[in-house]
Amino acid sequence: MAYLIPAEFVSKMVDAGEAKIFMSTRDTLIRAFMAGAILALAAVFAVTVSVQTGSPLAGAMLFPVGFIMLYLMGFDLLTGVFVLTPLAWLDRRAGVTIPGILRNWGLVFCGNFAGALTVAFMMAFVFTMGFDAPAGPVGEKLAGVGEARTVGYAAHGVSGWLTIFLRGMLCNWMVSMGVVGAMISTNVSGKVIAMWMPIMLFFYMVFEHSVVNMFLFPFALLMGGDFSVMDYLLWNEIPTALGNLVGGLAFTGLTLYSTHYKTAPKRELLQNNSFSGNKKAA
Amino acid sequence: MSLQLKAGQHSMAGRQFINQDFADFSLPSAGLLRDKGAVFAIADGIGSSQVSQLASETAVRSFILDYFATNPAWSVPHAALQVLKACHRWLYQQNKHSSYGQNPDKGYCCTFSALVLRQQQAHWIHLGDCRIYLYRNAQLSQLTRDQRSWQAGQQLLSQALGAGPEIVPEQQQLSLCAGDCFLLASDGLFDFISQPALATLLASVTASADLDQLAQQLANTALANGSDDNISVQLVQVLAVPAQSQLPGGLLASAQLPDGLLPGSLDARLPLPPLLQSGSVLDGMTVQRVLSQTNRSHLYLVALPDGTPAVLKAPSQTLANDDLYLEKLLREEWIARRVHSPYVLRAAQPDSGAQAMAPRSAIYSLFAYIEGQTLAQWRLQQATPDLQQVLGIIEQTGKALQALHRAEILHQDIRPQNVMLDAQGQVCVIDFGAARLAGLQSDQEVAGDIPGTALFTAPEYFTGQAGSCQSDLYSLAALCYYLLTGQSPYGPDIARCKNLPAQQRLSYQPIVGRHNDWPQWLDLTLQKALQVDPAKRYQHLSEFLYDLRQPNPLLGRELTLQAAYPLRLWQCLCYLQALLILWLLVV
């Protein structure tokens, strides 16, 4: 059977979270770098598809290939560890501490950023023949994304900041559904289907993904986008990352953990009554 | 395919009045043959004694009988050695308490050689000057070495069963091949038939040959060649050897678990149990409640047909094709049935007199139900744990490990989640999923993944070394440290150190000062048990358990320079002296 019952895959989530906290620095960085790079490449691919076909839906439908590739290769995104590692802490696994979790997040953030920056630089070079020619329609489109989604939010002040925060929450609700969904199945086709749905949804809805943005905005800056690094950090990356953290943890991690992993004690109480004769206590 | 053997033997007095040799063998049926193997033993009583025929017969008979009675978890060399040593001690005591006490040459003494063929291996244990030969690929080679010495122009035995307080038998093993032929013989045979002649005779052995007849023919040839000693010979022919890919214990493929519940081959093995819920019935047992469901296994509290509570451990559905995992799951109950200790989880037993359990319809293990909490849960309830209570828990866990180690089983996964504590404060070690059995070891497991959990697993596992009793000791000491402090002795970093240099850079974080009541020497004890290098830890669990209660004066003492670096110290002194002499010469 290529399917895990909920209690099984939630225990797998907690185990995975614990394993990530105890992962060596080297491995954490390598896996995070590759994840950031592959996701960035997938973003370029998706934008290329949507520009060339004129249909954003086509781009969104094909974007999940990046996420699927990196997940199948065992690489880690910041959005994934946001959801998984706190579960190990909640489950009071020995040796799992808040500093340990923060360390993991920090390393994954750095790794993702470095990977996305690498691809951003490589793609900027490719699109412009080594900064010697115009970028073409895809390059222009990518370069234009940055401005609207930084200065655009800033124009609305606190409401703008909250908007991007909420978009971040919505994004990682979906993305972490992809991460967790992949755990439900034990074969590749099942994992691919489970990941495809939520990732496609988030990309088409233009929710804010902190790692995708690590590529989009530095790329836009490289292509001469009219916003500053500070604009990017304050009005995009930071609220997005915070939104990703809250959304993923609240809507996916904690809900699954509390309903499927911590159900046992409640049942125990009910069942204790049944020992005293009340067999059908339900 | 299982191991298939054919054997024959002959023993005669020859030109002597009495036959002081004794030879016997046991070829058990399928289950026992796979677990313990077939045993062939030959003994030759010493000629100077009038009673040594009793010694040789006793040795052979009791070796065969006792070998099959040893714990199936023991490895063959260990079991053979223990049995032979017991046999030797008995004969030695008989000599001491008889009129032969002063003169063992006249007492109950004999040579002894035994061959055990189990699965793909041949093991032999040898003392004295009987011989074991292997005939393979038309070549005859002598496997044992004669333990003889020359004294005053006379050839004497250097070791014999029953003579001297201690014996050091020769023990070796080799891999079997189909077509191998083993020959065990006393000196009355091989001293009178040359090795090439023996090889020629063995070349005529075919699959259909009558080995008893051939053994008799060999003995008669020796007699005809002038043998003046007793002549004994055993022949063993290996017809088929089991394939290497067979799983170690073969529990999955065998009918070995209690009640003969499993069919005969891997292809026709039992299915996984369905997903059970409270109230479900499986093989006459009623599920009371679901204890836990993880991606590895499902635990259910069930009531046996007679109402006894038990824990049913079923594999997770996703592992249906993981034969090694399923094998280990079945092996857990196998271990629980064979290790008898109040501190080790028992297998589920219906009350005596109750109706027999229904045959199993699925793959699962059944254990006794322990009412209590795991140490992980217990630790969470203790703000500052009581030192004496923790030491009590560790001592009991240590006794559980000692019981397992005596059966040559390494637990390999001692951690708070795997130790239960009941309301009376009694400890019970559970979960043998990562256990390694010397008797059932397979290559697959040796090359497999790291057992246990990062913080409690001994560092040597991460660098690819095999575990030992010291590895379990490390886990036990780490458990003690965790129960006292709630932390790991090297912090969480230990889990990230996957090579030796990184591990050696770790520093032990002392517990002294965290609590006023804790004695300072406790740190020394824990530190020694938690050394990264297993050779630097306590060599025996009992030493560690003793040192937990008593300060060990040897531990705290700073080594003097001379004790720590004797060679270096004298070398330095010599260099200084040489320099001084040179300087004096110059001045």
Coordinates of N, CA, C and O in Angstrom, one line a residue, chain A residues 4 7-17 84 182-186 191 261, chain B residues 294-295:
Chain A
L4 N 0.2 6.3 3.7 CA 0.3 6.2 5.1 C -0.9 6.8 5.8 O -1.4 7.8 5.3
A7 N -1.8 9.3 11.3 CA -1.0 9.2 12.5 C 0.4 8.7 12.1 O 1.4 9.2 12.7
E8 N 0.5 7.9 11.0 CA 1.9 7.5 10.6 C 2.7 8.6 10.0 O 3.8 8.8 10.3
F9 N 2.0 9.4 9.1 CA 2.9 10.4 8.4 C 3.1 11.6 9.3 O 4.2 12.2 9.2
V10 N 2.3 11.8 10.3 CA 2.6 12.9 11.2 C 3.8 12.5 12.1 O 4.7 13.4 12.4
S11 N 3.9 11.2 12.5 CA 5.1 10.8 13.3 C 6.3 10.9 12.4 O 7.4 11.2 12.8
K12 N 6.1 10.7 11.1 CA 7.2 10.9 10.1 C 7.6 12.3 10.1 O 8.8 12.7 9.9
M13 N 6.7 13.3 10.1 CA 7.0 14.7 10.1 C 7.9 15.1 11.3 O 8.9 15.8 11.2
V14 N 7.5 14.6 12.5 CA 8.2 14.9 13.7 C 9.6 14.3 13.6 O 10.6 15.0 13.9
D15 N 9.7 13.1 13.1 CA 11.0 12.5 13.0 C 11.9 13.3 12.0 O 13.1 13.5 12.2
A16 N 11.3 13.7 10.9 CA 12.0 14.5 9.9 C 12.5 15.8 10.5 O 13.6 16.2 10.3
G17 N 11.6 16.4 11.3 CA 12.0 17.7 11.9 C 13.2 17.5 12.9 O 14.2 18.3 12.8
L84 N 8.5 21.9 9.9 CA 8.9 20.6 10.5 C 9.6 20.7 11.8 O 9.3 19.9 12.8
A182 N 3.7 15.0 0.3 CA 4.6 14.1 -0.2 C 4.9 12.9 0.7 O 5.3 11.8 0.3
M183 N 4.8 13.2 2.0 CA 5.1 12.1 3.0 C 4.0 11.1 3.1 O 4.1 10.0 3.6
I184 N 2.8 11.5 2.7 CA 1.6 10.5 2.7 C 1.9 9.3 1.8 O 1.5 8.2 2.2
S185 N 2.5 9.6 0.7 CA 2.7 8.6 -0.3 C 4.1 8.0 -0.1 O 5.0 8.7 0.3
T186 N 4.2 6.7 -0.5 CA 5.6 6.1 -0.4 C 6.1 5.8 -1.8 O 7.2 5.2 -1.9
K191 N 3.9 10.9 -4.6 CA 4.5 12.1 -4.1 C 4.3 13.3 -5.0 O 4.0 14.4 -4.6
Y261 N -1.4 13.5 16.0 CA -0.3 13.0 16.8 C -0.6 13.0 18.2 O -0.2 12.1 19.0
Chain B
T294 N 2.9 4.8 14.5 CA 3.9 5.6 13.8 C 4.2 5.1 12.4 O 3.6 4.0 12.1
N295 N 5.1 5.7 11.7 CA 5.4 5.2 10.4 C 6.2 3.9 10.4 O 6.5 3.4 9.4

